[in-house]
mmCIF file of C-alpha atoms in Angstrom:
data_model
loop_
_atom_site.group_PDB
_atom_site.id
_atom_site.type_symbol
_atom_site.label_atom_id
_atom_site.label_comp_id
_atom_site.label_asym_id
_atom_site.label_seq_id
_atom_site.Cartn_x
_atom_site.Cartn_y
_atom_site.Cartn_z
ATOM 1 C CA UNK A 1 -57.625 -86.360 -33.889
ATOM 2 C CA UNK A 2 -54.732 -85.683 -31.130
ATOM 3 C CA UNK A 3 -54.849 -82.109 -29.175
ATOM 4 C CA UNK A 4 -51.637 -81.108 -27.082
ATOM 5 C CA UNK A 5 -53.474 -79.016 -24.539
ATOM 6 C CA UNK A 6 -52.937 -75.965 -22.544
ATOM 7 C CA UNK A 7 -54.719 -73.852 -20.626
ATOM 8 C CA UNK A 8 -55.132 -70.317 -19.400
ATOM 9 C CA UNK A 9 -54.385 -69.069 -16.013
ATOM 10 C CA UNK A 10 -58.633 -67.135 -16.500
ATOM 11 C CA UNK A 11 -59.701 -70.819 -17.040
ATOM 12 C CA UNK A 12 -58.316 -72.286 -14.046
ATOM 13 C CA UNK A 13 -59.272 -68.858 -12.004
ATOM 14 C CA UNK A 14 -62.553 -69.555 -12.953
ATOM 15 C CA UNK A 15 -62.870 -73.076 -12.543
ATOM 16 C CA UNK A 16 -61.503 -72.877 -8.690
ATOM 17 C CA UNK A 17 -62.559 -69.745 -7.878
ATOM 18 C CA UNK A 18 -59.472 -67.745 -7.075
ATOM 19 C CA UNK A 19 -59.323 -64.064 -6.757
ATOM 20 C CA UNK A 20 -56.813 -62.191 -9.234
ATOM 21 C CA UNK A 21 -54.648 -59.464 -7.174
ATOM 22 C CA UNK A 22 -53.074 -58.295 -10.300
ATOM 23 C CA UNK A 23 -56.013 -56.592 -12.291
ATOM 24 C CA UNK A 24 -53.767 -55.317 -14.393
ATOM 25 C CA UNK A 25 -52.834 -58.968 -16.008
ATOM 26 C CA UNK A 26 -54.730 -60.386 -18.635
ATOM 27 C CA UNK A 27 -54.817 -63.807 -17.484
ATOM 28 C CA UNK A 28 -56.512 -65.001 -20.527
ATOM 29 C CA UNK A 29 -52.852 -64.435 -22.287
ATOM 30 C CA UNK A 30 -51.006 -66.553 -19.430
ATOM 31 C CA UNK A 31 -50.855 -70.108 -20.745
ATOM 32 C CA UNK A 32 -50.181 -73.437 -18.122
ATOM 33 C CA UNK A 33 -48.894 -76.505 -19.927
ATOM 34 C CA UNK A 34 -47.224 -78.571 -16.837
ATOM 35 C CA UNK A 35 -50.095 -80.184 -14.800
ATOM 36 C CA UNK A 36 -47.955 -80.257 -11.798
ATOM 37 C CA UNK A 37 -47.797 -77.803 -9.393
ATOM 38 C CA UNK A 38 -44.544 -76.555 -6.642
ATOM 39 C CA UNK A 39 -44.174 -75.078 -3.467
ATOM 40 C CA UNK A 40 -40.972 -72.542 -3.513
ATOM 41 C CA UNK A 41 -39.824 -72.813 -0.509
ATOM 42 C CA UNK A 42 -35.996 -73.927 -1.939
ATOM 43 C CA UNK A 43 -36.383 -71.376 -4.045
ATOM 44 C CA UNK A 44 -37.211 -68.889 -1.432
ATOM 45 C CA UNK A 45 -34.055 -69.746 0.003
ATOM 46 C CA UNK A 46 -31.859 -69.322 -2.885
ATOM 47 C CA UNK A 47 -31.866 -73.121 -4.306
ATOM 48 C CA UNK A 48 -32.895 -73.168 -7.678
ATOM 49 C CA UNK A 49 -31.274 -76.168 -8.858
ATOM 50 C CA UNK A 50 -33.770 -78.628 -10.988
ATOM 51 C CA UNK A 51 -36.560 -75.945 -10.645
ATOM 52 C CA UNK A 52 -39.268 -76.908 -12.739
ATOM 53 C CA UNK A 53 -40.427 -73.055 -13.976
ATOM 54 C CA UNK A 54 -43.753 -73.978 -15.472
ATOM 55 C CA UNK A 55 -45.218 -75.400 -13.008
ATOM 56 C CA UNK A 56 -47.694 -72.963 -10.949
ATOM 57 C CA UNK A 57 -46.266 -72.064 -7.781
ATOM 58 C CA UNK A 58 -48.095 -72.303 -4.127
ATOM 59 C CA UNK A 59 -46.899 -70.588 -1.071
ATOM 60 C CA UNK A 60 -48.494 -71.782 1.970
ATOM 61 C CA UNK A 61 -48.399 -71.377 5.305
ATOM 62 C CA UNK A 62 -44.400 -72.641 5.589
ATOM 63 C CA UNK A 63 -43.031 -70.073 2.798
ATOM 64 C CA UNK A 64 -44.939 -67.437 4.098
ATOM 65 C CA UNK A 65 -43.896 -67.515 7.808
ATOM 66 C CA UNK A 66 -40.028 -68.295 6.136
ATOM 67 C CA UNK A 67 -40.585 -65.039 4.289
ATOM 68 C CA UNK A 68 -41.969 -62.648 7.117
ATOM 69 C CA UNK A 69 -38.421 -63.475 8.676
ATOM 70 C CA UNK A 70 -36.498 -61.813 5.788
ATOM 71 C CA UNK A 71 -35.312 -58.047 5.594
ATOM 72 C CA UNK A 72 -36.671 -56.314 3.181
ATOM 73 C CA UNK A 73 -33.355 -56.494 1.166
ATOM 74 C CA UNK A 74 -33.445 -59.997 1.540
ATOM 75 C CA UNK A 75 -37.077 -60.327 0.214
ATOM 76 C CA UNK A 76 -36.251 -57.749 -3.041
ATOM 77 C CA UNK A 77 -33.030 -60.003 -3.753
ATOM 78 C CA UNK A 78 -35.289 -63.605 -3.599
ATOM 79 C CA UNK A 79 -38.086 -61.991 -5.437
ATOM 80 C CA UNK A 80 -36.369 -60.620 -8.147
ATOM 81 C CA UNK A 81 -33.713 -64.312 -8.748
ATOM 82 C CA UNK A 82 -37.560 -66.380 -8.068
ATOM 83 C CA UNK A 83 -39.674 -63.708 -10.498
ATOM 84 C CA UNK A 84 -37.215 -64.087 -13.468
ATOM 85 C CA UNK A 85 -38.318 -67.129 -14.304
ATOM 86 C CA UNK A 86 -41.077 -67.966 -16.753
ATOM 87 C CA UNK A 87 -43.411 -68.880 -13.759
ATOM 88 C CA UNK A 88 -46.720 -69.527 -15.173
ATOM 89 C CA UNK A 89 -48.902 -67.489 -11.899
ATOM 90 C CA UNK A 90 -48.176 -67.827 -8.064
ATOM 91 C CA UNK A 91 -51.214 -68.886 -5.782
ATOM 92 C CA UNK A 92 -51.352 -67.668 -2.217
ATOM 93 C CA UNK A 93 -53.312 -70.106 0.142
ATOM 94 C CA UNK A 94 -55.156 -69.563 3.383
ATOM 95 C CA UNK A 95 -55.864 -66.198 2.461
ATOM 96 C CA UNK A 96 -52.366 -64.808 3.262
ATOM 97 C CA UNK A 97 -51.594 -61.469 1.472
ATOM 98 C CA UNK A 98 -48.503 -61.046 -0.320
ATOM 99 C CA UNK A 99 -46.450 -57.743 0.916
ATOM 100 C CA UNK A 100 -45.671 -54.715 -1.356
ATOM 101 C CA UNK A 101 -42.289 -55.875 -2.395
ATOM 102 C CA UNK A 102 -43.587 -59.546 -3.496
ATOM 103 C CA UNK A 103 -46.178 -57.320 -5.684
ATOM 104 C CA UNK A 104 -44.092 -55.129 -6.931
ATOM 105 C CA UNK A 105 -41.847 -57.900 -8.084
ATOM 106 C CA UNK A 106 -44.783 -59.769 -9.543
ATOM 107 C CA UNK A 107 -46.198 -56.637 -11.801
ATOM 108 C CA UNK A 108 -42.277 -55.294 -12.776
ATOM 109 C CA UNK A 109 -41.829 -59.258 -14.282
ATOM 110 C CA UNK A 110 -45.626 -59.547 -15.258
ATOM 111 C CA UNK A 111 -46.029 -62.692 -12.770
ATOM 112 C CA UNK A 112 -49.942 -63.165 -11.643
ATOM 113 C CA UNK A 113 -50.652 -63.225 -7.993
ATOM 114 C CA UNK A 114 -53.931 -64.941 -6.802
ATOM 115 C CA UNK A 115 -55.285 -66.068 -3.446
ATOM 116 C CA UNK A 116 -57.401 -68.400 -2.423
ATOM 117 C CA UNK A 117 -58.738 -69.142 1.257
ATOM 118 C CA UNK A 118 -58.443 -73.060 1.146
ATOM 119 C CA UNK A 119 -55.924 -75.146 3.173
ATOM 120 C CA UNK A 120 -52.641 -75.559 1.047
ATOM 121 C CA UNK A 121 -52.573 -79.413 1.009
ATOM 122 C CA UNK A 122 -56.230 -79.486 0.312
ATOM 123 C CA UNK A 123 -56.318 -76.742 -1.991
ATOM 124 C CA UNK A 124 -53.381 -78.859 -4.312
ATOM 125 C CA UNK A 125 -55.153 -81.730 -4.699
ATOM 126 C CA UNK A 126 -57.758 -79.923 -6.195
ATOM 127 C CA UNK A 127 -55.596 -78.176 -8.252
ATOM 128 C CA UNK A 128 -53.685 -81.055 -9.584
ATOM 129 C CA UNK A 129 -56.727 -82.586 -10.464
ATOM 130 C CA UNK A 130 -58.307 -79.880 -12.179
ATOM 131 C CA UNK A 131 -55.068 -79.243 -14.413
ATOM 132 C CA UNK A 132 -54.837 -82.945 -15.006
ATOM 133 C CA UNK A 133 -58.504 -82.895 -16.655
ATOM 134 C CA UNK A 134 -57.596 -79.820 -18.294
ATOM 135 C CA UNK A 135 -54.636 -80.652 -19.803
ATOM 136 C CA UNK A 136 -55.293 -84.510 -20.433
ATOM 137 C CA UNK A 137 -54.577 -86.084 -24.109
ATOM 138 C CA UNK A 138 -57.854 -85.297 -26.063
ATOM 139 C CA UNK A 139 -59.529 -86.602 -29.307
ATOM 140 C CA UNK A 140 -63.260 -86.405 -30.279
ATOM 141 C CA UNK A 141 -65.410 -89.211 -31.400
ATOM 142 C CA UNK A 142 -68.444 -89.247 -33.551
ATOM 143 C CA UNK A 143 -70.938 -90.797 -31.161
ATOM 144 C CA UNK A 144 -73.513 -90.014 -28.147
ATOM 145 C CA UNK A 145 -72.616 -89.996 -24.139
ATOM 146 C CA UNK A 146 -75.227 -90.611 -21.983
ATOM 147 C CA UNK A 147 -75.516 -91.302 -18.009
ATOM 148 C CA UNK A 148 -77.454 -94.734 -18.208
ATOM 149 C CA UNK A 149 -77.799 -95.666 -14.121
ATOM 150 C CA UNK A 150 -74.745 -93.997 -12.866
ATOM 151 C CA UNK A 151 -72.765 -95.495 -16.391
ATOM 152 C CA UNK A 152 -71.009 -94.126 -19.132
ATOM 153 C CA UNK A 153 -72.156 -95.091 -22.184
ATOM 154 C CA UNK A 154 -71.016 -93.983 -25.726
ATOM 155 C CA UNK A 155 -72.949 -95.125 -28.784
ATOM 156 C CA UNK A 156 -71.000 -95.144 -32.187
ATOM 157 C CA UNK A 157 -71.907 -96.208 -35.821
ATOM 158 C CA UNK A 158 -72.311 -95.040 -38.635
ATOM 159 C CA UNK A 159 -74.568 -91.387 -38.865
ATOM 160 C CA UNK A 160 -78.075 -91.783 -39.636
ATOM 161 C CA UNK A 161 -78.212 -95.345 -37.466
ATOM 162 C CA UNK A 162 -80.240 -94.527 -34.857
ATOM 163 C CA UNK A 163 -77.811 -92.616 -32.000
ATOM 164 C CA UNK A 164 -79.290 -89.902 -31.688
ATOM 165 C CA UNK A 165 -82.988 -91.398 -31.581
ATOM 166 C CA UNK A 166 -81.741 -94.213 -28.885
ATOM 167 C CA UNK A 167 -80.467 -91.098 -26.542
ATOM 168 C CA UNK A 168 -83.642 -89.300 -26.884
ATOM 169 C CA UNK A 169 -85.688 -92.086 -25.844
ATOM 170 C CA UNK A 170 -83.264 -92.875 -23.073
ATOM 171 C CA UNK A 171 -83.425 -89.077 -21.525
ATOM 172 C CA UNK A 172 -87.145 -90.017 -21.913
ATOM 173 C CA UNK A 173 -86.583 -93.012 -19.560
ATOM 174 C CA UNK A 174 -85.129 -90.735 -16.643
ATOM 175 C CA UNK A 175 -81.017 -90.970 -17.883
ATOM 176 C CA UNK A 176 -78.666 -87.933 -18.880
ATOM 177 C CA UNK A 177 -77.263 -86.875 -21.826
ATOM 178 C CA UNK A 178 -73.504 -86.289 -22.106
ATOM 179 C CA UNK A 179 -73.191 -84.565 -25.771
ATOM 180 C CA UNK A 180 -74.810 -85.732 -29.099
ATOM 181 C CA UNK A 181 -72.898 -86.094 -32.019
ATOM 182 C CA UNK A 182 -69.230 -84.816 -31.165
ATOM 183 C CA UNK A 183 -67.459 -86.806 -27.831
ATOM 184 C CA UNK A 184 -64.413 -85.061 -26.357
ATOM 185 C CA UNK A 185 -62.786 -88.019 -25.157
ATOM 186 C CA UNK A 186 -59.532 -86.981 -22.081
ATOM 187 C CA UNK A 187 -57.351 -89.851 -21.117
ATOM 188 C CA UNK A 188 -57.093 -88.823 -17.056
ATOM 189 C CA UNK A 189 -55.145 -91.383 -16.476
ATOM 190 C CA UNK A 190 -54.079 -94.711 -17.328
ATOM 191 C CA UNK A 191 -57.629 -96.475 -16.478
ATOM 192 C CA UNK A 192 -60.298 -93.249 -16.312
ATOM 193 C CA UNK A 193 -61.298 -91.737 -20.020
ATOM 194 C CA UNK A 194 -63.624 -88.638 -19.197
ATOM 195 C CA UNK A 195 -66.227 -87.681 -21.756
ATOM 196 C CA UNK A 196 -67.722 -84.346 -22.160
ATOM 197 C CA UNK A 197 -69.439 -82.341 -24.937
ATOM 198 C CA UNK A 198 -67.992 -79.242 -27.021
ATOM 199 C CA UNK A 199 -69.062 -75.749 -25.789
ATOM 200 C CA UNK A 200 -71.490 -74.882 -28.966
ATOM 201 C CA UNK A 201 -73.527 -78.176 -28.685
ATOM 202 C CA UNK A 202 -73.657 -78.937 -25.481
ATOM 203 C CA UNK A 203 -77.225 -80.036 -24.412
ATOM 204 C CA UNK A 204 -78.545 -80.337 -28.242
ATOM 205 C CA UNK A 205 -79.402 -83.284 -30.631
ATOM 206 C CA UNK A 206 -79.902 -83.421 -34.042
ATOM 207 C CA UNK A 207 -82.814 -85.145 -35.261
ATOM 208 C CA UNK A 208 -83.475 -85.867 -38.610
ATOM 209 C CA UNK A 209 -86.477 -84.889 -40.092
ATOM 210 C CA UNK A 210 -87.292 -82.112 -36.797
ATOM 211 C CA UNK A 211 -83.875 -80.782 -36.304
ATOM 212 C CA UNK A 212 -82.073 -79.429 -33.048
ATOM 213 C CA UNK A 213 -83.320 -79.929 -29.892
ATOM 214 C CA UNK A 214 -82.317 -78.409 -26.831
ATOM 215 C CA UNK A 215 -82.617 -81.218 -24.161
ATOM 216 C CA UNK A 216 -82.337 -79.381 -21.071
ATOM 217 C CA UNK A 217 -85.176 -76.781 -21.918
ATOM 218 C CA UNK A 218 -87.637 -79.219 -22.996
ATOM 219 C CA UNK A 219 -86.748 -82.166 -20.605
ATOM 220 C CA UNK A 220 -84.977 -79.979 -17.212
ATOM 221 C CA UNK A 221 -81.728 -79.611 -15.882
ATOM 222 C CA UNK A 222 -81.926 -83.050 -14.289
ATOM 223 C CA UNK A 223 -81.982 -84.795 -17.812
ATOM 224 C CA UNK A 224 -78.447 -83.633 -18.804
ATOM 225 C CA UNK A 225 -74.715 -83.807 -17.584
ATOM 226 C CA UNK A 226 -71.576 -82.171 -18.119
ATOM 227 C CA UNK A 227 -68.896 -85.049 -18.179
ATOM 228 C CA UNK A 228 -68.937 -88.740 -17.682
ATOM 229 C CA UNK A 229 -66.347 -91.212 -17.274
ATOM 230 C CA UNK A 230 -67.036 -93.729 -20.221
ATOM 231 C CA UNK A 231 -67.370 -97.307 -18.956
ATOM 232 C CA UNK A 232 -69.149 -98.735 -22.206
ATOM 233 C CA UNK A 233 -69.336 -98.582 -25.675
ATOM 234 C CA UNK A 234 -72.163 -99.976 -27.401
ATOM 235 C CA UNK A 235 -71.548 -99.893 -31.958
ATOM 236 C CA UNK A 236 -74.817 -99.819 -33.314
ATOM 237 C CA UNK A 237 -74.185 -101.494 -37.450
ATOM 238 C CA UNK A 238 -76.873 -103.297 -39.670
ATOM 239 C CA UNK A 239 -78.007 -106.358 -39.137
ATOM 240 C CA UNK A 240 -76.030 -108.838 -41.334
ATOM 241 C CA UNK A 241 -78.264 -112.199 -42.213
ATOM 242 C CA UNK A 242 -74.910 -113.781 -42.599
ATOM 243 C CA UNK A 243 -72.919 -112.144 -39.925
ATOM 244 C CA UNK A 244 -72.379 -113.825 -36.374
ATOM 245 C CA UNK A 245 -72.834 -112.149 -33.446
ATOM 246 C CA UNK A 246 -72.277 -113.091 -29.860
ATOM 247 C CA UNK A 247 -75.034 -115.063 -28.154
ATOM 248 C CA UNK A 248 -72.994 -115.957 -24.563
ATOM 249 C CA UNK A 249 -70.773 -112.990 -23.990
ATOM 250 C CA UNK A 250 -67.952 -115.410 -22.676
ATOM 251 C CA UNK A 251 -65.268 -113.279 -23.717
ATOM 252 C CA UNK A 252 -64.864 -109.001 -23.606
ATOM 253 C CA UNK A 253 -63.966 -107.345 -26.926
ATOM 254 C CA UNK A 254 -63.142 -103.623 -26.214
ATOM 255 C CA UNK A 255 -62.289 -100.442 -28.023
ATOM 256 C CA UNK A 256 -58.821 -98.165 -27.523
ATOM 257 C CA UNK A 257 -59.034 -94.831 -27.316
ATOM 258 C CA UNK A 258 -55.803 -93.003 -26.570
ATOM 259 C CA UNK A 259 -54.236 -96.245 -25.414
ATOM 260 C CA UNK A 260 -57.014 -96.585 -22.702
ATOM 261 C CA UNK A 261 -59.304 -100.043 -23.493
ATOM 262 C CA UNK A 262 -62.793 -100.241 -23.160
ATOM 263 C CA UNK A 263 -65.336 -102.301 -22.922
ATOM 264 C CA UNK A 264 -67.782 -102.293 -26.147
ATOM 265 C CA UNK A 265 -70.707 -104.204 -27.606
ATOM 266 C CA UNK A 266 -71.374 -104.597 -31.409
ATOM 267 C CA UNK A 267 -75.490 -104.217 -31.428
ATOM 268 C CA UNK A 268 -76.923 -105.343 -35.213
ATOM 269 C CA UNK A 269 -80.113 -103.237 -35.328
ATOM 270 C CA UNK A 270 -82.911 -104.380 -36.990
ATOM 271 C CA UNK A 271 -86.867 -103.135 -37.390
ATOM 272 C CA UNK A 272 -88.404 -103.783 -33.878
ATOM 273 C CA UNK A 273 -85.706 -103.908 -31.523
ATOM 274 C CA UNK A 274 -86.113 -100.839 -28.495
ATOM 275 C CA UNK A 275 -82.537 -99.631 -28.591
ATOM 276 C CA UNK A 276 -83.107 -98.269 -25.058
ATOM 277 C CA UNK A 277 -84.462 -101.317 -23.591
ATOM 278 C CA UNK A 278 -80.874 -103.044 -24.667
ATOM 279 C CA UNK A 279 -78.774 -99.869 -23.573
ATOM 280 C CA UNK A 280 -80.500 -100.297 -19.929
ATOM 281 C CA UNK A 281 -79.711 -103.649 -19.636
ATOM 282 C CA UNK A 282 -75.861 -103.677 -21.131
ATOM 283 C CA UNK A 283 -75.455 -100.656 -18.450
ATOM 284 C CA UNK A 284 -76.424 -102.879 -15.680
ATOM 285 C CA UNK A 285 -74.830 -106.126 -17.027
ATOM 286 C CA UNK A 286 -71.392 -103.925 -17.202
ATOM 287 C CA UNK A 287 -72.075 -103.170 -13.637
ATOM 288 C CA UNK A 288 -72.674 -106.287 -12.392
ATOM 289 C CA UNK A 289 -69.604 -107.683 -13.862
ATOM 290 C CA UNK A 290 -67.736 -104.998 -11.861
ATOM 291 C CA UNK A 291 -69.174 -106.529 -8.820
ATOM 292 C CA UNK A 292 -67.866 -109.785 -9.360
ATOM 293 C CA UNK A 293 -71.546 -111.428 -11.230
ATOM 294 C CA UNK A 294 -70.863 -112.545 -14.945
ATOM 295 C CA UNK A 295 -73.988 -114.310 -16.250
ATOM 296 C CA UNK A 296 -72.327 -115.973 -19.170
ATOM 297 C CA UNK A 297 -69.799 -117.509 -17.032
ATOM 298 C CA UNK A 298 -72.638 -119.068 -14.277
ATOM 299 C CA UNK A 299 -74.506 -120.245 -17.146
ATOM 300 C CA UNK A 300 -71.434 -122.273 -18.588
ATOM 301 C CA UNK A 301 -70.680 -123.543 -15.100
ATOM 302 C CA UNK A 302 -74.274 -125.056 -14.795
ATOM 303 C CA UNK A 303 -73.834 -126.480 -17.798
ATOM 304 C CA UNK A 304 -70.515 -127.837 -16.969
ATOM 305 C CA UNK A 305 -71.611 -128.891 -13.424
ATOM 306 C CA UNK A 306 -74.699 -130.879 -14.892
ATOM 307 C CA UNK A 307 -72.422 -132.575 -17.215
ATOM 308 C CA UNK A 308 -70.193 -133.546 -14.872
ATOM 309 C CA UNK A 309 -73.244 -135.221 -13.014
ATOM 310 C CA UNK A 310 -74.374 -136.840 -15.984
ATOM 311 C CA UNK A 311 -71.363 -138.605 -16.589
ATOM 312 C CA UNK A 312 -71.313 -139.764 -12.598
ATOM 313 C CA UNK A 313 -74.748 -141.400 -12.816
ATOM 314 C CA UNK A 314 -74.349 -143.105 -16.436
#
């Protein structure tokens, strides 16, 4: 299913590690929606024309050198028009320190302050990215994400196929596990879907007949992952005597996910076949067709190309 998301102005503090100069705040209560971010320094001036009030709002180096050069009059005046907005928190860069007035603005319309001691350019990127993961489109999947030689995979089909027993034995083989059971699936943008696991399973798998298993204390840290970009997705269904299945590979079927296509591989299991074994070696196929190598397609130009010579000598 769809989630519209939001996040709290904690969560980001958190995730970038910004210090809080109003205390006082609960930050947990201050919600971001807008995943871009401004720098005031119209609004400093007096412009507020097209001001975009929920996005977060930076002051570097420029608005705070334009606001040392204020009277203190001046400053209470800008503070008070700038503060009356529904500004979700204002970040200070380079570890500049807002004066008393700008606080006392910032409690009196219950604005959070924070600081930070990157570079302001620097410091936005990483921002802006962070609120675009954060706030991306989101559904969840019933499937398994694993890390299979530096590729997303996802493995879907119907419960009680085999998922969960193919990621096991391919953490046993030296790859990562995502999440088990529940994908989070966030459309970053228009080509990057980032997968990641939900809070209260993260690092388990169900296994039927034993139960759950926590993955990073029996197999270490370096068997598990927080997100992955998914590059693959491999459907495990039953083997079908009747069914046909692709033998060449000559043309890409894919599966949508929040408008975003992927590439995916309908796998028939049947008694025998070592799911992991195939995993492996669809991960590095999909990679090598990224560099430019599609086996299917050399194969039909031999054949065509021998043909062709055929035909010269008859």
């Amino acid at each position: 299913m769809n989630a519209l998301h939001s996040v709290s102005v904690a969560k980001v503090a958190e995730l970038l590690d910004l210090n809080n100069l109003t205390k006082e705040m609960n930050l947990k209560e201050r919600m971001i929606e807008c995943s871009d971010v401004n720098r005031p320094a119209l609004q400093l001036s007096g412009y507020f024309e097209h001001f975009e009030e929920r996005r977060i709002q930076i002051i570097g180096n420029v608005e705070y050198t334009y606001i040392e050069k204020m009277s203190d009059s001046e400053k209470k005046e800008r503070y008070s028009r700038f503060m009356e907005f529904d500004i979700p928190c204002i970040i200070f860069c380079r570890d500049l320190q807002p004066d008393e007035i700008f606080m006392e603005e910032a409690r009196e319309h219950s604005i959070p302050v924070l600081s930070t001691g990157r570079s302001t350019s620097s410091f936005m990127a990483e921002l802006i990215y962070c609120l675009g993961e954060q706030l991306a489109p989101c559904i969840t999947v019933h499937g398994v994400l694993v890390d299979v030689y530096g590729e997303g995979v996802m493995i879907t089909g119907e419960s009680g196929i085999g998922k969960s027993e193919a990621a096991l034995e391919l953490i046993r083989r030296g790859h990562r596990l995502v999440t088990d059971d529940v994908v989070e699936i966030r459309k970053i943008n228009e080509h990057t879907l980032m997968g990641t696991s939900p809070e209260i399973t993260r690092h388990f798998i169900e296994l039927r007949g034993i139960g759950i298993i926590d993955v990073k204390t029996l197999y270490g840290v370096e068997c598990v992952k927080e997100k992955q970009q998914i590059d693959l997705v491999i459907k495990l269904e039953d083997w079908k005597k009747e069914a046909e299945y692709d033998r060449l590979g000559l043309e890409e079927e894919y599966a949508e996910y929040l408008g975003n296509k992927v590439v995916c591989h309908s796998l028939p299991i049947r008694p025998g076949r070592n799911l992991a074994v195939i995993v492996e070696t669809a991960a590095v196929n999909h990679r090598q067709k990224k560099m430019g190598y599609n086996a299917a397609q050399e194969l039909y130009r031999r054949v065509q190309a021998n043909l062709t010579k055929n035909n010269s000598e008859a």
